[in-house]
Each structure stands twice: as structure tokens, then as C-alpha cells.
Coordinates of C-alpha atoms in Angstrom, one line a residue:
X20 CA 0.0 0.0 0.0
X21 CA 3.1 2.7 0.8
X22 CA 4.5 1.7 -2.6
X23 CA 1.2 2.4 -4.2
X24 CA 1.1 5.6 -2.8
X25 CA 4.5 6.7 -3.4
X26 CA 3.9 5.8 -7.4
X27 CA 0.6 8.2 -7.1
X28 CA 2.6 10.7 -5.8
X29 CA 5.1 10.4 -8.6
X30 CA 2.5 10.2 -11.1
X31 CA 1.1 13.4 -9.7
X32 CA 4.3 15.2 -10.0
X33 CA 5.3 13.9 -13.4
X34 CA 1.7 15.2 -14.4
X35 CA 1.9 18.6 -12.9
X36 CA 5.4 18.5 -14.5
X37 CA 4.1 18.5 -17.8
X38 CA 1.6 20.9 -17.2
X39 CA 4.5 23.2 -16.3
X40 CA 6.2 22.0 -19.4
X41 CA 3.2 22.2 -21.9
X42 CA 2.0 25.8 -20.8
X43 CA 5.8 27.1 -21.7
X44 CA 5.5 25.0 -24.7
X45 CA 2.7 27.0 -25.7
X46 CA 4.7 30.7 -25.0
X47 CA 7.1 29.0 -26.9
X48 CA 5.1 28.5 -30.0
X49 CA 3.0 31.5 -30.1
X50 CA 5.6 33.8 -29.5
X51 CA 8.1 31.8 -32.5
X52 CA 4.5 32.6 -34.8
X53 CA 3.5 36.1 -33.9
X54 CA 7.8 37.4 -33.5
X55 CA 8.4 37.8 -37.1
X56 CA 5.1 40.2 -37.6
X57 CA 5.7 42.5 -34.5
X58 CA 7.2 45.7 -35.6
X59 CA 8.3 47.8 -33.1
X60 CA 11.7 47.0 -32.0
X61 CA 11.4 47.0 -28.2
X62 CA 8.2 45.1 -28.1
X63 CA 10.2 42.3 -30.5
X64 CA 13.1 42.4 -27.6
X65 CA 10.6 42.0 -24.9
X66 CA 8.9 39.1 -26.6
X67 CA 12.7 37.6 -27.4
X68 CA 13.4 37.9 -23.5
X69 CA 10.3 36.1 -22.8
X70 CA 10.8 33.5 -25.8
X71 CA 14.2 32.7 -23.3
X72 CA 12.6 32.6 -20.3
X73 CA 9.6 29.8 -21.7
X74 CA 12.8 27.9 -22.4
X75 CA 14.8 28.1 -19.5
X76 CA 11.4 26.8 -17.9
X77 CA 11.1 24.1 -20.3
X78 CA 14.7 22.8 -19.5
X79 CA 13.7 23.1 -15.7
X80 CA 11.3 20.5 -16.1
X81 CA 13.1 18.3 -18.2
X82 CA 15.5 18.4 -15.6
X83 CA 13.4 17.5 -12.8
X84 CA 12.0 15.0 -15.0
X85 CA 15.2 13.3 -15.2
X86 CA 15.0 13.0 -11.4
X87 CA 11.7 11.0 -11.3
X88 CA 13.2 8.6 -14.1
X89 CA 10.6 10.9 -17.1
X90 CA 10.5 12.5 -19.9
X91 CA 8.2 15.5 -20.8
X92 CA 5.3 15.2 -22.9
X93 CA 5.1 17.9 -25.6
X94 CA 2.2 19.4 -26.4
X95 CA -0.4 16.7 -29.2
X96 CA 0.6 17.9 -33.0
X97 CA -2.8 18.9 -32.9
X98 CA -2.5 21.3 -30.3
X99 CA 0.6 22.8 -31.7
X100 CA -1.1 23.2 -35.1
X101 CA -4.0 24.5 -33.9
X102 CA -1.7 27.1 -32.3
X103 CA 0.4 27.7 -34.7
X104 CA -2.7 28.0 -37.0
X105 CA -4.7 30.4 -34.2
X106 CA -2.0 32.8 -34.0
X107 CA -0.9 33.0 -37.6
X108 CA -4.4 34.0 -38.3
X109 CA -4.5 36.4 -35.1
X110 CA -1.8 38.2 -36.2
X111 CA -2.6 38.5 -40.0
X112 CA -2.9 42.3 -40.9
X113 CA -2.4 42.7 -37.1
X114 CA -0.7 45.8 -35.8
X115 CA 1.3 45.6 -32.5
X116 CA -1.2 46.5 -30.2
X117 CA -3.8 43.3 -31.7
X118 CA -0.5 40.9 -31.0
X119 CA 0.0 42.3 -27.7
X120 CA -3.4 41.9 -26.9
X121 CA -3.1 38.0 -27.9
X122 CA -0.1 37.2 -26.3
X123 CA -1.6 38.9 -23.1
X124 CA -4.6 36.5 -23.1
X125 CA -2.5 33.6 -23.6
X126 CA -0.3 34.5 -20.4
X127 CA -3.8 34.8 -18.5
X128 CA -4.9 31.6 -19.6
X129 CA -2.0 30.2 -18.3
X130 CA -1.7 32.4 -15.2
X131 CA -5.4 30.7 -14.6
X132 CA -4.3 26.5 -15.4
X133 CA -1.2 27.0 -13.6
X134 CA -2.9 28.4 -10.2
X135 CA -5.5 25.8 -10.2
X136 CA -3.3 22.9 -10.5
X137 CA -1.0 24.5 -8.2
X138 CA -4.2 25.1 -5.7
X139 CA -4.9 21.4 -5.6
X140 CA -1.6 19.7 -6.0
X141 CA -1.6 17.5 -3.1
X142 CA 2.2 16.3 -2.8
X143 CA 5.1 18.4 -1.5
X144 CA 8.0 18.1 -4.2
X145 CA 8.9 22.0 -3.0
X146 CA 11.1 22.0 -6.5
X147 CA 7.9 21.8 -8.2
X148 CA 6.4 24.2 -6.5
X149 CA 8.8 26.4 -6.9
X150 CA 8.8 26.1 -10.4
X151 CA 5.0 26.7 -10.9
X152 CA 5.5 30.0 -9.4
X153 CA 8.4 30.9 -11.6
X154 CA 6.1 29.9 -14.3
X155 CA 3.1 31.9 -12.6
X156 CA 5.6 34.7 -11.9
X157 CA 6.9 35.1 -15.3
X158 CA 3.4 34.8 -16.7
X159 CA 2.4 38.1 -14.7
X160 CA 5.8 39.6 -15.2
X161 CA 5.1 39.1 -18.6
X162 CA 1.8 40.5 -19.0
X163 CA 2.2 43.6 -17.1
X164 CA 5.6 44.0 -19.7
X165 CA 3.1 43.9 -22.4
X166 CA 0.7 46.6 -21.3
X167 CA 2.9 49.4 -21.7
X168 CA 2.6 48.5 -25.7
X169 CA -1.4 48.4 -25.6

């Protein structure tokens, strides 16, 4: 029975792991669609800052993952189409202000997925933890960045 509930543990923080790990994915891909069309030069260099921080939070996990003997668990090719696919038409004759305004309800859905898992995560791996709120942090960070260029 101890066993059993050690491996639900570890389940549970391998799944909150990828949570972590698929939210970032999804910074990751919006922001590598809608870079190219943004136009004013500091908003690009904010969104390239954030770009690097998605992926230092990406690498987090994966080494965490290591730890509990995992591998992350990328987003479905669906997902990252559908994405890739919702941003590109987003951002389509889009001025800055319309990307902005995107990427800013992107960090809140995150922001929202991210709390709520973090609200009901029932083990103690403080690492984890730690990471969802750099994720959280950065998400907020992020979106009050972006509303100097709304």
C-alpha cells in the first residue's frame, strides 16, 4: 500500500510536471508565430526575452523530470497546429497592439491553469512548487511588460 502511494505521488508530480512544461510549450510557440510580424523594435526584444525565459522553464522541467526517471510530454501535434494555425491568423494584418493583446490572453490563460493545479496539487515536491510559481511569476511579469505596448 506505501508503494502504491509513493507511485501516485510520482504520477502526480510527473503530471503537474508537464503541465508546467506544456504551458511554456505554448509561449514558446506562439511567441516563435507572432515574433516575425511584430514591428516595433522594443516590443520584439521583450517578446525575445520572454521567448528565453519559456525555455529556460522548459529545460527546468526536463531536468526534474530526469529525477523521477521521465520524460516531458510535448504538447499533441494537434495542439501545436492549432496554435500555430490560431496565431498565424491572429496576427494576420495585425498591428502591434492586436499581437499584444493576444499574447496577453494567452499569459492569462496560463496564469489561470497554472494556479489551479497549483491550488490542488496534493504532494510536497517543494522544486515543483517552486517552479510553478516561476512559471506563474513570469506569466504576470510578462503580461504587465506587455501593457505598456497596448
Amino acid at each position: 500500500m506505501g508503494e502504491f502511494f509513493m507511485k501516485e505521488k510520482q504520477n502526480d508530480n510527473i503530471i503537474f510536471l508537464n503541465l508546467i512544461y506544456q504551458n511554456a510549450e505554448m509561449g514558446l510557440i506562439g511567441i516563435d508565430t507572432i515574433l516575425k510580424k511584430i514591428t516595433d523594435e522594443k516590443l520584439a526584444k521583450l517578446v525575445s526575452e520572454q521567448y528565453k525565459e519559456y525555455e529556460q522553464i522548459c529545460q527546468d522541467v526536463k531536468d526534474i523530470l530526469i529525477k523521477y526517471g521521465a520524460q516531458e510530454e510535448e504538447i499533441s501535434k494537434i495542439k501545436q497546429i492549432s496554435s500555430k494555425i490560431m496565431s498565424e491568423m491572429m496576427s494576420i494584418n495585425s498591428d502591434d497592439k492586436k499581437i499584444v493583446k493576444l499574447m496577453m490572453e494567452g499569459n492569462q490563460k496560463g496564469v489561470i491553469e497554472i494556479q489551479e493545479k497549483l491550488n490542488n496539487y496534493a504532494c510536497e515536491d517543494s522544486e515543483i512548487i517552486d517552479l510553478a510559481k516561476k512559471l506563474l511569476d513570469t506569466e504576470e511579469h510578462n503580461r504587465e511588460e506587455l501593457k505598456k505596448f497596448l
